CSV table of C-alpha atoms in Angstrom, one decimal:
chain,number,residue,atom,x,y,z
A,27,MET,CA,-0.1,-18.2,21.3
A,28,THR,CA,0.2,-15.6,17.3
A,29,LYS,CA,2.3,-12.8,18.6
A,30,THR,CA,5.1,-16.2,18.5
A,31,LEU,CA,4.2,-17.2,15.9
A,32,ARG,CA,6.6,-17.0,12.8
A,33,PRO,CA,4.5,-14.7,10.0
A,34,ARG,CA,3.3,-17.4,7.7
A,35,THR,CA,2.4,-19.2,11.0
A,36,GLN,CA,0.5,-15.9,11.7
A,37,LEU,CA,-1.3,-15.5,7.7
A,38,VAL,CA,-3.4,-18.8,8.6
A,39,HIS,CA,-4.1,-18.5,11.9
A,40,GLY,CA,-3.7,-15.1,13.2
A,41,GLY,CA,-6.9,-12.9,14.8
A,42,THR,CA,-8.7,-15.6,13.9
A,43,LEU,CA,-12.3,-15.7,16.0
A,44,ARG,CA,-14.6,-18.8,15.9
A,45,SER,CA,-18.1,-19.1,16.0
A,46,GLN,CA,-20.3,-21.4,18.0
A,47,TYR,CA,-20.0,-23.2,15.4
A,48,GLY,CA,-16.2,-24.3,15.1
A,49,GLU,CA,-15.9,-23.5,11.6
A,50,THR,CA,-12.7,-24.2,10.1
A,51,SER,CA,-13.1,-21.2,6.9
A,52,GLU,CA,-13.3,-17.8,8.9
A,53,ALA,CA,-17.0,-16.8,8.6
A,54,LEU,CA,-18.6,-13.9,7.2
A,55,PHE,CA,-21.1,-12.1,9.6
A,56,LEU,CA,-22.3,-10.3,6.8
A,57,THR,CA,-24.9,-7.9,9.0
A,58,SER,CA,-25.1,-4.3,9.5
A,59,GLY,CA,-26.3,-4.1,13.0
A,60,TYR,CA,-26.6,-6.0,16.5
A,61,VAL,CA,-29.1,-7.5,19.2
A,62,TYR,CA,-28.9,-6.6,22.6
A,63,GLU,CA,-30.5,-8.5,25.0
A,64,THR,CA,-31.8,-5.8,27.1
A,65,MET,CA,-31.6,-1.8,27.4
A,66,GLU,CA,-29.6,-2.2,29.8
A,67,ALA,CA,-26.8,-3.5,28.0
A,68,ALA,CA,-26.8,-1.7,25.0
A,69,VAL,CA,-26.4,1.4,27.0
A,70,LYS,CA,-23.4,-0.8,28.3
A,71,ARG,CA,-22.2,-1.7,24.9
A,72,PHE,CA,-22.6,1.9,23.5
A,73,LYS,CA,-20.4,3.3,26.7
A,74,ASN,CA,-17.7,1.1,26.3
A,75,GLU,CA,-18.6,-1.0,29.7
A,76,GLU,CA,-18.6,-4.6,28.2
A,77,PRO,CA,-17.0,-5.6,25.2
A,78,GLY,CA,-19.7,-6.3,22.4
A,79,PHE,CA,-19.6,-4.8,18.3
A,80,ILE,CA,-22.6,-2.1,17.7
A,81,TYR,CA,-22.8,-1.0,14.8
A,82,SER,CA,-20.3,-2.5,11.6
A,83,ARG,CA,-19.7,1.2,10.5
A,84,PHE,CA,-18.2,0.7,13.9
A,85,ALA,CA,-16.5,-2.0,13.5
A,86,ASN,CA,-17.4,-6.0,13.0
A,87,PRO,CA,-16.4,-9.8,13.8
A,88,THR,CA,-15.0,-10.6,10.0
A,89,ILE,CA,-13.9,-7.3,9.5
A,90,ARG,CA,-11.6,-7.6,13.2
A,91,MET,CA,-10.3,-10.6,12.5
A,92,PHE,CA,-8.6,-8.9,9.1
A,93,GLU,CA,-7.4,-6.0,10.5
A,94,GLU,CA,-6.0,-7.9,13.8
A,95,ARG,CA,-4.6,-10.7,11.4
A,96,MET,CA,-2.6,-7.3,9.5
A,97,ALA,CA,-1.1,-5.8,12.7
A,98,LEU,CA,0.3,-9.4,13.6
A,99,LEU,CA,2.5,-9.3,10.3
A,100,GLU,CA,2.8,-6.1,10.9
A,101,GLY,CA,4.3,-6.5,14.1
A,102,ALA,CA,1.9,-3.2,15.1
A,103,GLU,CA,0.1,-3.2,18.2
A,104,ASP,CA,-3.4,-2.6,15.7
A,105,ALA,CA,-4.7,-1.7,12.4
A,106,ARG,CA,-8.6,-0.7,11.0
A,107,ALA,CA,-9.6,-1.8,8.1
A,108,THR,CA,-10.8,0.6,5.6
A,109,ALA,CA,-13.2,1.3,1.8
A,110,THR,CA,-10.5,1.6,-0.3
A,111,GLY,CA,-6.4,2.1,-0.4
A,112,MET,CA,-7.2,5.6,-0.7
A,113,ALA,CA,-9.4,5.6,1.9
A,114,ALA,CA,-6.7,4.2,3.8
A,115,VAL,CA,-4.4,7.2,2.8
A,116,THR,CA,-7.5,10.0,3.7
A,117,SER,CA,-8.5,8.8,6.7
A,118,ALA,CA,-5.3,8.6,8.0
A,119,LEU,CA,-3.9,11.7,7.2
A,120,LEU,CA,-8.1,13.6,8.6
A,121,CYS,CA,-7.8,12.4,12.1
A,122,CYS,CA,-4.8,13.8,13.1
A,123,LEU,CA,-4.6,17.0,11.1
A,124,LYS,CA,-5.9,20.2,11.4
A,125,ALA,CA,-5.6,24.4,10.9
A,126,GLY,CA,-2.6,25.7,11.5
A,127,ASP,CA,-0.3,22.1,11.1
A,128,HIS,CA,2.1,21.0,7.7
A,129,VAL,CA,2.1,18.1,6.1
A,130,LEU,CA,5.8,16.8,4.6
A,131,ALA,CA,6.0,14.4,1.7
A,132,SER,CA,7.7,13.1,-1.1
A,133,GLN,CA,7.3,14.2,-4.1
A,134,ALA,CA,7.2,10.4,-5.7
A,135,LEU,CA,3.3,9.5,-4.5
A,136,PHE,CA,0.7,7.7,-6.5
A,137,GLY,CA,-1.3,10.8,-8.4
A,138,SER,CA,-4.2,10.4,-5.6
A,139,CYS,CA,-1.2,10.7,-3.4
A,140,ARG,CA,0.0,14.3,-4.4
A,141,PHE,CA,-4.1,15.1,-4.8
A,142,VAL,CA,-4.5,14.6,-1.4
A,143,VAL,CA,-1.4,16.3,-0.1
A,144,GLU,CA,-1.2,19.4,-2.7
A,145,GLU,CA,-4.5,19.9,-3.0
A,146,LEU,CA,-7.4,18.5,-0.4
A,147,LEU,CA,-5.5,19.2,3.0
A,148,PRO,CA,-5.1,22.9,2.0
A,149,ARG,CA,-8.4,23.7,1.2
A,150,TYR,CA,-8.6,22.7,5.5
A,151,GLY,CA,-5.5,24.9,6.0
A,152,ILE,CA,-3.4,22.1,6.1
A,153,ALA,CA,0.1,23.5,4.6
A,154,SER,CA,2.2,21.0,2.6
A,155,THR,CA,5.0,20.4,1.1
A,156,LEU,CA,6.8,18.5,-1.9
A,157,VAL,CA,10.6,17.2,-2.1
A,158,ASP,CA,13.0,15.7,-3.2
A,159,GLY,CA,12.5,12.1,-1.0
A,160,ARG,CA,16.3,11.5,-1.7
A,161,ASP,CA,17.2,14.5,-1.0
A,162,LEU,CA,18.4,14.3,3.0
A,163,ASP,CA,19.3,17.8,2.9
A,164,ALA,CA,15.8,18.8,1.0
A,165,TRP,CA,13.8,16.8,3.9
A,166,LYS,CA,16.0,18.4,6.8
A,167,ARG,CA,15.7,22.0,5.2
A,168,GLU,CA,12.0,21.8,4.9
A,169,ILE,CA,10.6,20.3,8.0
A,170,ARG,CA,9.0,22.7,10.2
A,171,PRO,CA,7.7,22.9,14.2
A,172,ASN,CA,4.2,23.3,12.5
A,173,THR,CA,5.2,19.7,10.5
A,174,LYS,CA,2.8,17.0,11.7
A,175,ILE,CA,2.6,14.3,9.3
A,176,VAL,CA,6.0,13.1,6.8
A,177,PHE,CA,4.6,10.9,4.7
A,178,LEU,CA,6.3,9.1,1.7
A,179,GLU,CA,6.3,5.9,-0.4
A,180,SER,CA,9.5,3.9,-1.1
A,181,PRO,CA,9.7,2.2,-3.0
A,182,SER,CA,7.6,5.0,-5.1
A,183,ASN,CA,5.2,4.9,-7.9
A,184,PRO,CA,6.3,4.2,-10.5
A,185,THR,CA,10.1,5.2,-10.9
A,186,LEU,CA,10.6,3.7,-7.6
A,187,GLU,CA,12.8,5.4,-6.1
A,188,ILE,CA,14.0,4.1,-2.3
A,189,ILE,CA,13.8,6.9,0.7
A,190,ASP,CA,15.7,6.3,3.3
A,191,VAL,CA,13.2,5.5,6.0
A,192,ARG,CA,15.9,5.3,9.1
A,193,LYS,CA,17.6,8.7,8.3
A,194,VAL,CA,13.6,10.3,7.7
A,195,ALA,CA,12.7,9.2,10.2
A,196,GLU,CA,15.1,10.2,12.8
A,197,ILE,CA,14.2,14.0,10.4
A,198,ALA,CA,10.3,13.8,11.5
A,199,HIS,CA,11.1,12.7,15.2
A,200,SER,CA,13.1,15.4,16.1
A,201,VAL,CA,10.3,18.0,15.5
A,202,GLY,CA,7.6,15.3,17.0
A,203,ALA,CA,6.0,15.1,13.6
A,204,LEU,CA,4.9,11.1,13.0
A,205,LEU,CA,6.2,9.3,9.3
A,206,MET,CA,2.9,7.8,8.0
A,207,ILE,CA,4.9,4.9,4.7
A,208,ASP,CA,2.7,3.6,2.0
A,209,ASN,CA,4.4,0.4,1.7
A,210,VAL,CA,2.5,-1.0,-1.2
A,211,PHE,CA,4.9,-1.6,-3.3
A,212,ALA,CA,7.2,-3.3,-0.9
A,213,THR,CA,3.9,-5.5,1.3
A,214,PRO,CA,4.3,-6.8,4.5
A,215,ILE,CA,6.5,-9.6,3.4
A,216,LEU,CA,9.4,-7.6,1.7
A,217,GLN,CA,9.3,-4.8,4.5
A,218,ARG,CA,8.9,-3.7,7.8
A,219,PRO,CA,8.8,0.2,8.3
A,220,LEU,CA,7.5,0.5,11.5
A,221,GLY,CA,10.8,-1.1,12.7
A,222,LEU,CA,12.3,1.6,10.1
A,223,GLY,CA,10.9,4.1,12.2
A,224,ALA,CA,8.1,4.4,10.8
A,225,ASP,CA,5.0,5.3,12.7
A,226,ILE,CA,2.0,4.9,10.0
A,227,VAL,CA,1.8,2.6,7.7
A,228,VAL,CA,-1.1,2.7,5.3
A,229,TYR,CA,-1.8,-0.6,2.4
A,230,SER,CA,-4.0,-0.7,-0.9
A,231,ALA,CA,-4.7,-3.8,-0.3
A,232,THR,CA,-6.7,-4.4,-3.2
A,233,LYS,CA,-3.4,-4.8,-4.6
A,234,HIS,CA,-1.4,-8.1,-3.5
A,235,ILE,CA,-3.2,-8.4,0.0
A,236,ASP,CA,-6.0,-9.2,-2.7
A,237,GLY,CA,-3.7,-10.0,-5.2
A,238,GLN,CA,-6.1,-11.0,-7.5
A,239,GLY,CA,-8.0,-8.4,-8.5
A,240,ARG,CA,-11.8,-8.6,-7.3
A,241,CYS,CA,-12.2,-6.4,-4.2
A,242,LEU,CA,-11.0,-2.9,-2.9
A,243,GLY,CA,-9.7,-2.0,0.6
A,244,GLY,CA,-7.1,-0.3,2.8
A,245,VAL,CA,-5.3,-1.2,5.8
A,246,ILE,CA,-4.0,1.5,8.1
A,247,LEU,CA,-1.7,0.0,11.4
A,248,SER,CA,0.2,2.0,14.3
A,249,SER,CA,-0.1,2.7,18.0
A,250,LYS,CA,-3.0,0.9,19.6
A,251,GLN,CA,-2.7,5.3,21.3
A,252,TRP,CA,-2.8,6.6,18.1
A,253,ILE,CA,-5.4,4.7,16.6
A,254,ASP,CA,-7.8,4.7,20.0
A,255,GLU,CA,-7.7,8.4,20.5
A,256,ASN,CA,-6.8,9.5,16.4
A,257,LEU,CA,-8.4,7.6,13.9
A,258,HIS,CA,-11.1,4.6,15.4
A,259,ASN,CA,-13.6,8.0,17.0
A,260,PHE,CA,-12.5,9.4,12.9
A,261,MET,CA,-13.7,6.4,11.2
A,262,ARG,CA,-17.0,5.9,13.5
A,263,GLN,CA,-18.4,8.8,12.2
A,264,THR,CA,-17.4,10.0,8.9
A,265,GLY,CA,-17.8,6.0,7.7
A,266,PRO,CA,-14.9,5.2,5.4
A,267,SER,CA,-15.2,1.0,7.0
A,268,ILE,CA,-14.4,-1.5,4.5
A,269,SER,CA,-17.4,-4.3,3.2
A,270,PRO,CA,-18.2,-6.7,5.8
A,271,PHE,CA,-17.7,-9.1,2.9
A,272,ASN,CA,-14.2,-7.5,0.8
A,273,ALA,CA,-12.5,-7.9,4.7
A,274,TRP,CA,-13.2,-11.4,4.7
A,275,VAL,CA,-11.3,-12.2,0.6
A,276,MET,CA,-8.7,-10.4,2.2
A,277,LEU,CA,-8.9,-12.3,4.6
A,278,LYS,CA,-8.6,-15.3,2.4
A,279,SER,CA,-5.9,-14.0,0.5
A,280,LEU,CA,-4.2,-13.2,3.1
A,281,GLU,CA,-3.2,-16.9,4.2
A,282,THR,CA,-1.4,-17.0,1.3
A,283,LEU,CA,0.5,-13.5,0.2
A,284,ASP,CA,3.6,-14.6,1.9
A,285,LEU,CA,3.7,-17.5,-0.8
A,286,ARG,CA,2.4,-15.3,-3.6
A,287,VAL,CA,4.5,-12.3,-2.9
A,288,ARG,CA,7.6,-13.8,-2.8
A,289,GLU,CA,7.5,-15.7,-5.9
A,290,HIS,CA,6.1,-11.9,-7.7
A,291,ALA,CA,8.5,-11.1,-6.8
A,292,ARG,CA,11.5,-13.8,-8.7
A,293,ASN,CA,9.4,-12.5,-11.8
A,294,GLY,CA,10.0,-9.7,-11.4
A,295,GLU,CA,14.1,-10.0,-10.6
A,296,ALA,CA,14.0,-12.5,-13.7
A,297,VAL,CA,11.9,-9.2,-16.1
A,298,ALA,CA,14.0,-6.9,-15.0
A,299,ARG,CA,17.1,-9.4,-15.7
A,300,PHE,CA,15.9,-9.6,-19.6
A,301,LEU,CA,15.2,-6.3,-19.7
A,302,GLU,CA,17.8,-4.9,-18.9
A,303,GLY,CA,19.8,-6.2,-21.8
A,304,HIS,CA,17.3,-5.9,-23.9
A,305,PRO,CA,18.1,-3.5,-27.4
A,306,LYS,CA,14.8,-1.7,-27.2
A,307,VAL,CA,14.6,-1.0,-24.2
A,308,ALA,CA,16.3,2.3,-22.7
A,309,ARG,CA,16.2,2.0,-18.8
A,310,VAL,CA,15.2,-0.7,-16.5
A,311,LEU,CA,14.4,0.1,-12.6
A,312,HIS,CA,13.5,-2.2,-10.2
A,313,PRO,CA,15.6,-2.6,-6.9
A,314,SER,CA,17.2,-5.3,-7.4
A,315,LEU,CA,18.9,-4.2,-10.4
A,316,LYS,CA,22.8,-3.3,-9.2
A,317,SER,CA,22.1,-0.8,-11.7
A,318,HIS,CA,19.5,0.7,-10.3
A,319,PRO,CA,21.5,4.0,-8.2
A,320,GLN,CA,20.0,2.8,-4.9
A,321,HIS,CA,19.9,-0.4,-5.2
A,322,GLU,CA,22.8,-0.5,-1.9
A,323,LEU,CA,19.7,1.2,0.4
A,324,ALA,CA,17.0,-0.3,-1.3
A,325,MET,CA,18.8,-4.1,0.2
A,326,SER,CA,19.0,-3.4,3.5
A,327,GLN,CA,15.6,-2.2,3.8
A,328,MET,CA,13.8,-4.6,1.9
A,329,GLU,CA,13.8,-8.5,1.2
A,330,MET,CA,13.6,-9.0,-2.2
A,331,GLY,CA,12.9,-6.5,-4.7
A,332,GLY,CA,9.7,-6.5,-5.6
A,333,ASN,CA,7.1,-7.1,-8.7
A,334,ILE,CA,7.7,-4.0,-9.8
A,335,VAL,CA,9.4,-3.0,-12.9
A,336,ALA,CA,9.5,0.3,-14.8
A,337,PHE,CA,10.6,0.6,-17.6
A,338,GLU,CA,11.9,3.0,-20.4
A,339,VAL,CA,11.0,1.7,-24.3
A,340,LYS,CA,13.2,3.4,-27.3
A,341,GLY,CA,11.0,5.5,-29.8
A,342,GLY,CA,8.7,7.7,-26.9
A,343,GLN,CA,5.6,7.3,-26.4
A,344,GLU,CA,3.9,6.0,-29.8
A,345,ALA,CA,7.3,3.2,-30.0
A,346,THR,CA,5.2,2.4,-26.4
A,347,PHE,CA,1.6,2.3,-26.9
A,348,ARG,CA,2.4,0.4,-30.2
A,349,PHE,CA,4.9,-1.7,-28.1
A,350,GLY,CA,2.1,-2.4,-25.2
A,351,ASN,CA,-0.4,-3.7,-27.8
A,352,ALA,CA,1.3,-6.8,-29.4
A,353,LEU,CA,1.3,-8.1,-25.4
A,354,LYS,CA,-0.3,-10.9,-25.3
A,355,VAL,CA,0.2,-12.2,-22.0
A,356,ILE,CA,0.9,-9.4,-20.4
A,357,LYS,CA,-2.5,-6.9,-20.2
A,358,ILE,CA,-2.9,-3.7,-20.0
A,359,SER,CA,-4.3,-2.1,-16.8
A,360,ASN,CA,-3.6,0.3,-14.0
A,361,ASN,CA,-4.5,-1.8,-11.3
A,362,LEU,CA,-1.2,-3.6,-9.8
A,363,GLY,CA,0.1,-6.7,-7.7
A,364,ASP,CA,-2.7,-8.9,-9.3
A,365,ALA,CA,-2.2,-13.1,-10.0
A,366,LYS,CA,-2.1,-11.3,-13.6
A,367,SER,CA,0.8,-9.3,-15.4
A,368,LEU,CA,-0.7,-6.1,-16.0
A,369,ILE,CA,0.9,-2.7,-17.3
A,370,THR,CA,-0.4,0.1,-17.8
A,371,HIS,CA,1.3,3.9,-19.1
A,372,PRO,CA,1.6,6.0,-16.1
A,373,ALA,CA,2.4,9.5,-18.0
A,374,THR,CA,-1.2,9.1,-19.4
A,375,THR,CA,-2.9,6.4,-16.8
A,376,THR,CA,-2.0,7.5,-12.6
A,377,HIS,CA,0.0,10.5,-13.0
A,378,GLN,CA,-1.8,12.3,-16.1
A,379,ARG,CA,-3.2,14.7,-13.6
A,380,LEU,CA,0.3,16.1,-13.5
A,381,THR,CA,2.3,18.8,-15.7
A,382,ASP,CA,4.5,17.6,-17.4
A,383,GLU,CA,7.5,19.3,-15.4
A,384,GLN,CA,6.0,17.6,-12.6
A,385,ARG,CA,6.4,14.8,-14.6
A,386,ALA,CA,9.8,15.2,-15.6
A,387,ALA,CA,11.1,15.1,-11.9
A,388,VAL,CA,9.8,12.9,-11.1
A,389,GLY,CA,11.8,10.6,-13.4
A,390,ILE,CA,8.1,10.1,-15.7
A,391,THR,CA,8.8,9.9,-19.4
A,392,ALA,CA,6.4,9.4,-22.6
A,393,GLY,CA,8.5,5.9,-22.7
A,394,MET,CA,7.6,4.7,-19.6
A,395,LEU,CA,6.1,1.5,-18.4
A,396,ARG,CA,4.7,0.5,-15.2
A,397,LEU,CA,4.9,-3.5,-15.0
A,398,SER,CA,3.2,-5.7,-12.2
A,399,VAL,CA,4.6,-8.5,-12.7
A,400,GLY,CA,2.2,-11.9,-11.9
A,401,LEU,CA,2.7,-15.1,-11.3
A,402,GLU,CA,2.4,-16.8,-14.9
A,403,ASP,CA,5.2,-19.4,-15.4
A,404,ILE,CA,8.5,-16.7,-16.5
A,405,GLN,CA,9.2,-17.7,-19.9
A,406,ASP,CA,5.5,-17.3,-20.5
A,407,LEU,CA,6.6,-14.0,-20.1
A,408,ILE,CA,10.0,-13.2,-20.5
A,409,GLU,CA,8.5,-13.8,-24.1
A,410,ASP,CA,6.0,-12.0,-24.3
A,411,LEU,CA,7.9,-9.2,-24.0
A,412,ASP,CA,10.1,-10.2,-26.4
A,413,ALA,CA,7.7,-10.8,-29.4
A,414,ALA,CA,6.1,-7.5,-28.2
A,415,LEU,CA,9.5,-5.4,-28.1
A,416,THR,CA,10.1,-6.4,-31.6
A,417,ARG,CA,7.1,-4.1,-32.8
A,418,ALA,CA,7.9,-1.2,-30.9
């Protein structure tokens, strides 16, 4: 029944598994193992001849509820939850790649994702190439017959580049490659990559899905066939599983995800418009702004612009740090998607391991800040930004 319900209803009721006690709030099964009635029952369970749980590294009732609810929301056939967002990215790549394969990715990636693609995969004989994701000709030029995964973020972290998902999906599928998208900034509320042609979607559930800075987690969503043939056994044997407690926190957070993300996005757009008109701000990047170089493409793929705003303070790093240190309501942190507004300086935090040339290639300057706009009163946020900018 839940497959026919609208997303906001699915987020409250989807994937629910009730115990014999009929609880209204989903149960937390904080257990590592499970008891079998007989030795013969254990044999059947391990051979997948009868349904049931074996060990919480493989599967767990609470985790399964979270996975099923995420799959319903995303419009995916199946999902697997992981301990962190980077565990999701790394598992999704390694589970289906081998020496001799090739990964083609956008250069505008989160710093840890670039490490996995640029440095980790080649250690195991998996080649990788980075391109300007906005340039469709670059994707066509660099894709190879042995390309197995095409990987991108849209919007990207932190410069909010928008990539034409439909067109890149066509390029990937032309050689039989799968398109994998990190959809963290847009969330499943504002963008559905599978409907745009993607094959695999990954999330850091630590961000908007939790939404309150409490727990780490990740999610991988795809077809049941791909998960069964590639991901399931990889996770079972290597163990990047999420804690049942963290999955329970995420499961409860999903009930308010739609409400929170839309309010986040409204606040994000208001902050972006304020900053765009401020004399001490050199530029502002937010998909909802008509000044964004890919505004029309963004609005054709996304329902709203999201809550992440990238902007550059005039005066370089020194002025930028003065501004950041003067903020009172907005907190300095490298996390995002939290109820609290959080700001970070990508050049010295999330993307500090990149060279000056690599940062310049993706538009990260010494004066750029990434602001994750929270759920505070919008006037308090604008007043805080305005007062701090006078100190820049």
